[in-house]
Amino acid sequence: MGEVQKGLFSVIQKLKGSTEQELRIVLLGLDNAGKTTLLKKLASEDVNTITPTQGFNIKSVASNGMKLNVWDIGGQRKIRPFWKKYLENTDLLIYVIDSADKKRFEETGQELSELIEEENLKGVPVLIFANKQDLVSAAPASEIAEGLNLHTYRDREWQIQACSALSGEGVQDGMNWICNNIVNKKK
Amino acid sequence: MAEDSDWVVESIAEYLGSPAWVVPLTDFMENKCTVFDDEDENKLTYTEIHQQYKELVEKLLENYMQEVGINEEQLLEACTSPLAKSKALQNVFQPVLATEDFEVFKSLMVQKNVELQLQALRVIQERNGTLPECLTDGADMISELEQQELRILKEVLKRSKEEYEQDMARRQLSEDEGGSTSNSSTERMAFDSTERQDTVPGQASEKRAESTPSVCNASRMAEEKNIKSAGKAGDNMKHGTNKVGTQPTAKLLPGRSGADAKLLAPVRAPVRGSEPAADPREKSSTEAAEAWLEEARREAGISRPFTELSAAQQEQLQQRAHYLRQQRDRLLAMKREQRDKLSTSEESPVALAPRTVEISEEEKRQLQKRKHLAEKLKEEVIKKS
């Protein structure tokens, strides 16, 4: 990207004329992990009529005086190659895992480690939601963290949060972490 | 300093109103807006088109800045000036904002899509000289019927989700039958046989959808036993399986057939539900079916979930949408032509339109329906935004 373009982008940013700060958040994870449910929960919308996402959803959520623009992109295998088109200028990655889908822990770990390598996500903080804790078969967040080798992440902030997007439990804790660690630092 | 930036802002604003900017941008939007609908979920192609849009705007702006001799700093300065933030200019700058704000971009494209649709309709109407009064009459009748259908549909879907479909179907039928017990028992038989053919009751959604033809058979069986009530059941099923009008008994109950057709809904309703309990293989094919329907529905250009319409309606809508699209394409070609001769031609699109069309009564009726469809589309889009 050339110099001129960069300038134009910042011009356009200013044209928006918004006084509040904005945060771009990308919500990723395997299909059926619960990304859209989480997104709708964040936006206080009905979570009972969600179908598999073929494209992407965007919601803007106000939090601590900041505007969080959350992009939820479909997680089906055939859509995953498109993920990288949505990573530019991302302030935070939220990665959602179905804690009860143990058969696919390896697959989800693989996708996450590939994402982490992306140039556009260099140094970008990661919040991992160990979702579906409402299911009895769900693995605890600590076990998932170990399986994902999160402790080896040195170049970025990370957090794993157990939650149930369906009930909303734990979701706010995750958002609080975002506010305390990302929002405040960006200000 | 202030004057300096004011000059820049004014100059840019002027440029954003000039043909050098408007023509390529409008061209782009008209060509790409077809896929944009008012759904909450965005298609992946939107992003691609947004990217192309960004590139176009950047190219245009860069060229202009070079031409006029404005540099980045001046532009930045100008854009933070009070003048640029004034209400009047914010509007002018919206297409520029759309490069950085996907939501703004999407709303511009959706709006353009609806505009084009309506223009196409107006051209059709003007060219063919359809009668306004008969248009309104037709629209009223249709919308009333459809509203009734929708109401019933919603009810049906709600209940089937609670897995009371059997119970619900019986109740609904007996309601329609006016409480006649002997009739409803025959109906029940028809539904029970549907159930049996389903191998495992309440199991797989698309399995149910597949079983629709056998439902038809079941109702025919029942027909032999009780001509009157089964005739009605057969009517229901025929609607569902797209054989409208072939059943003579359908005429016995005019005006009810639309509502009755909806009774098929419980059969296909679980397609949307896609129970989490279903095994993965089955689920993926359900997804595929859903995706296909979704696509077809978008083609038809209606905002109501496609699966909630009867097969006959679905086909009809697709036909209408197809015709509309043809008209739109023609309109687009015309518009382009017009822009090409921007300075010379003041002709209206109608004057440019080919006047070869001789329309029959049948076509007129079709036109009415199409107009109604677009009006609904417009209404829904405008209401939402």
mmCIF file of N, CA, C and O in Angstrom, chain B residues 114 118 372-385:
data_model
loop_
_atom_site.group_PDB
_atom_site.id
_atom_site.type_symbol
_atom_site.label_atom_id
_atom_site.label_comp_id
_atom_site.label_asym_id
_atom_site.label_seq_id
_atom_site.Cartn_x
_atom_site.Cartn_y
_atom_site.Cartn_z
ATOM 1 N N VAL B 114 -32.694 -0.719 -4.805
ATOM 2 C CA VAL B 114 -34.136 -0.480 -4.745
ATOM 3 C C VAL B 114 -34.543 0.590 -5.753
ATOM 4 O O VAL B 114 -35.538 0.454 -6.465
ATOM 5 N N LEU B 118 -37.250 0.148 -8.810
ATOM 6 C CA LEU B 118 -38.440 0.974 -8.961
ATOM 7 C C LEU B 118 -38.451 1.697 -10.295
ATOM 8 O O LEU B 118 -39.494 1.832 -10.935
ATOM 9 N N HIS B 372 -46.415 -5.021 -7.623
ATOM 10 C CA HIS B 372 -46.718 -5.230 -6.217
ATOM 11 C C HIS B 372 -45.490 -5.741 -5.473
ATOM 12 O O HIS B 372 -45.186 -5.296 -4.381
ATOM 13 N N LEU B 373 -44.807 -6.644 -6.100
ATOM 14 C CA LEU B 373 -43.611 -7.200 -5.485
ATOM 15 C C LEU B 373 -42.602 -6.102 -5.175
ATOM 16 O O LEU B 373 -42.056 -6.017 -4.086
ATOM 17 N N ALA B 374 -42.362 -5.264 -6.139
ATOM 18 C CA ALA B 374 -41.390 -4.193 -5.950
ATOM 19 C C ALA B 374 -41.847 -3.210 -4.895
ATOM 20 O O ALA B 374 -41.056 -2.676 -4.133
ATOM 21 N N GLU B 375 -43.145 -2.991 -4.851
ATOM 22 C CA GLU B 375 -43.647 -2.058 -3.853
ATOM 23 C C GLU B 375 -43.412 -2.598 -2.459
ATOM 24 O O GLU B 375 -43.052 -1.875 -1.544
ATOM 25 N N LYS B 376 -43.614 -3.885 -2.352
ATOM 26 C CA LYS B 376 -43.390 -4.521 -1.055
ATOM 27 C C LYS B 376 -41.929 -4.398 -0.667
ATOM 28 O O LYS B 376 -41.572 -4.085 0.451
ATOM 29 N N LEU B 377 -41.112 -4.645 -1.647
ATOM 30 C CA LEU B 377 -39.674 -4.563 -1.443
ATOM 31 C C LEU B 377 -39.299 -3.172 -0.962
ATOM 32 O O LEU B 377 -38.590 -2.993 0.009
ATOM 33 N N LYS B 378 -39.817 -2.198 -1.647
ATOM 34 C CA LYS B 378 -39.524 -0.814 -1.321
ATOM 35 C C LYS B 378 -39.992 -0.494 0.098
ATOM 36 O O LYS B 378 -39.256 0.069 0.905
ATOM 37 N N GLU B 379 -41.202 -0.916 0.347
ATOM 38 C CA GLU B 379 -41.802 -0.639 1.639
ATOM 39 C C GLU B 379 -40.932 -1.202 2.755
ATOM 40 O O GLU B 379 -40.640 -0.540 3.745
ATOM 41 N N GLU B 380 -40.507 -2.425 2.549
ATOM 42 C CA GLU B 380 -39.735 -3.082 3.599
ATOM 43 C C GLU B 380 -38.388 -2.413 3.800
ATOM 44 O O GLU B 380 -37.935 -2.234 4.912
ATOM 45 N N VAL B 381 -37.781 -2.067 2.703
ATOM 46 C CA VAL B 381 -36.464 -1.434 2.807
ATOM 47 C C VAL B 381 -36.585 -0.080 3.484
ATOM 48 O O VAL B 381 -35.837 0.270 4.383
ATOM 49 N N ILE B 382 -37.571 0.674 3.046
ATOM 50 C CA ILE B 382 -37.724 2.018 3.591
ATOM 51 C C ILE B 382 -38.110 1.959 5.057
ATOM 52 O O ILE B 382 -37.619 2.728 5.877
ATOM 53 N N LYS B 383 -38.961 1.025 5.374
ATOM 54 C CA LYS B 383 -39.390 0.909 6.764
ATOM 55 C C LYS B 383 -38.202 0.597 7.657
ATOM 56 O O LYS B 383 -38.065 1.090 8.744
ATOM 57 N N LYS B 384 -37.357 -0.260 7.167
ATOM 58 C CA LYS B 384 -36.232 -0.683 7.999
ATOM 59 C C LYS B 384 -35.214 0.424 8.183
ATOM 60 O O LYS B 384 -34.624 0.583 9.225
ATOM 61 N N SER B 385 -34.981 1.171 7.113
ATOM 62 C CA SER B 385 -33.884 2.123 7.203
ATOM 63 C C SER B 385 -34.291 3.433 7.838
ATOM 64 O O SER B 385 -35.385 3.690 8.172
#
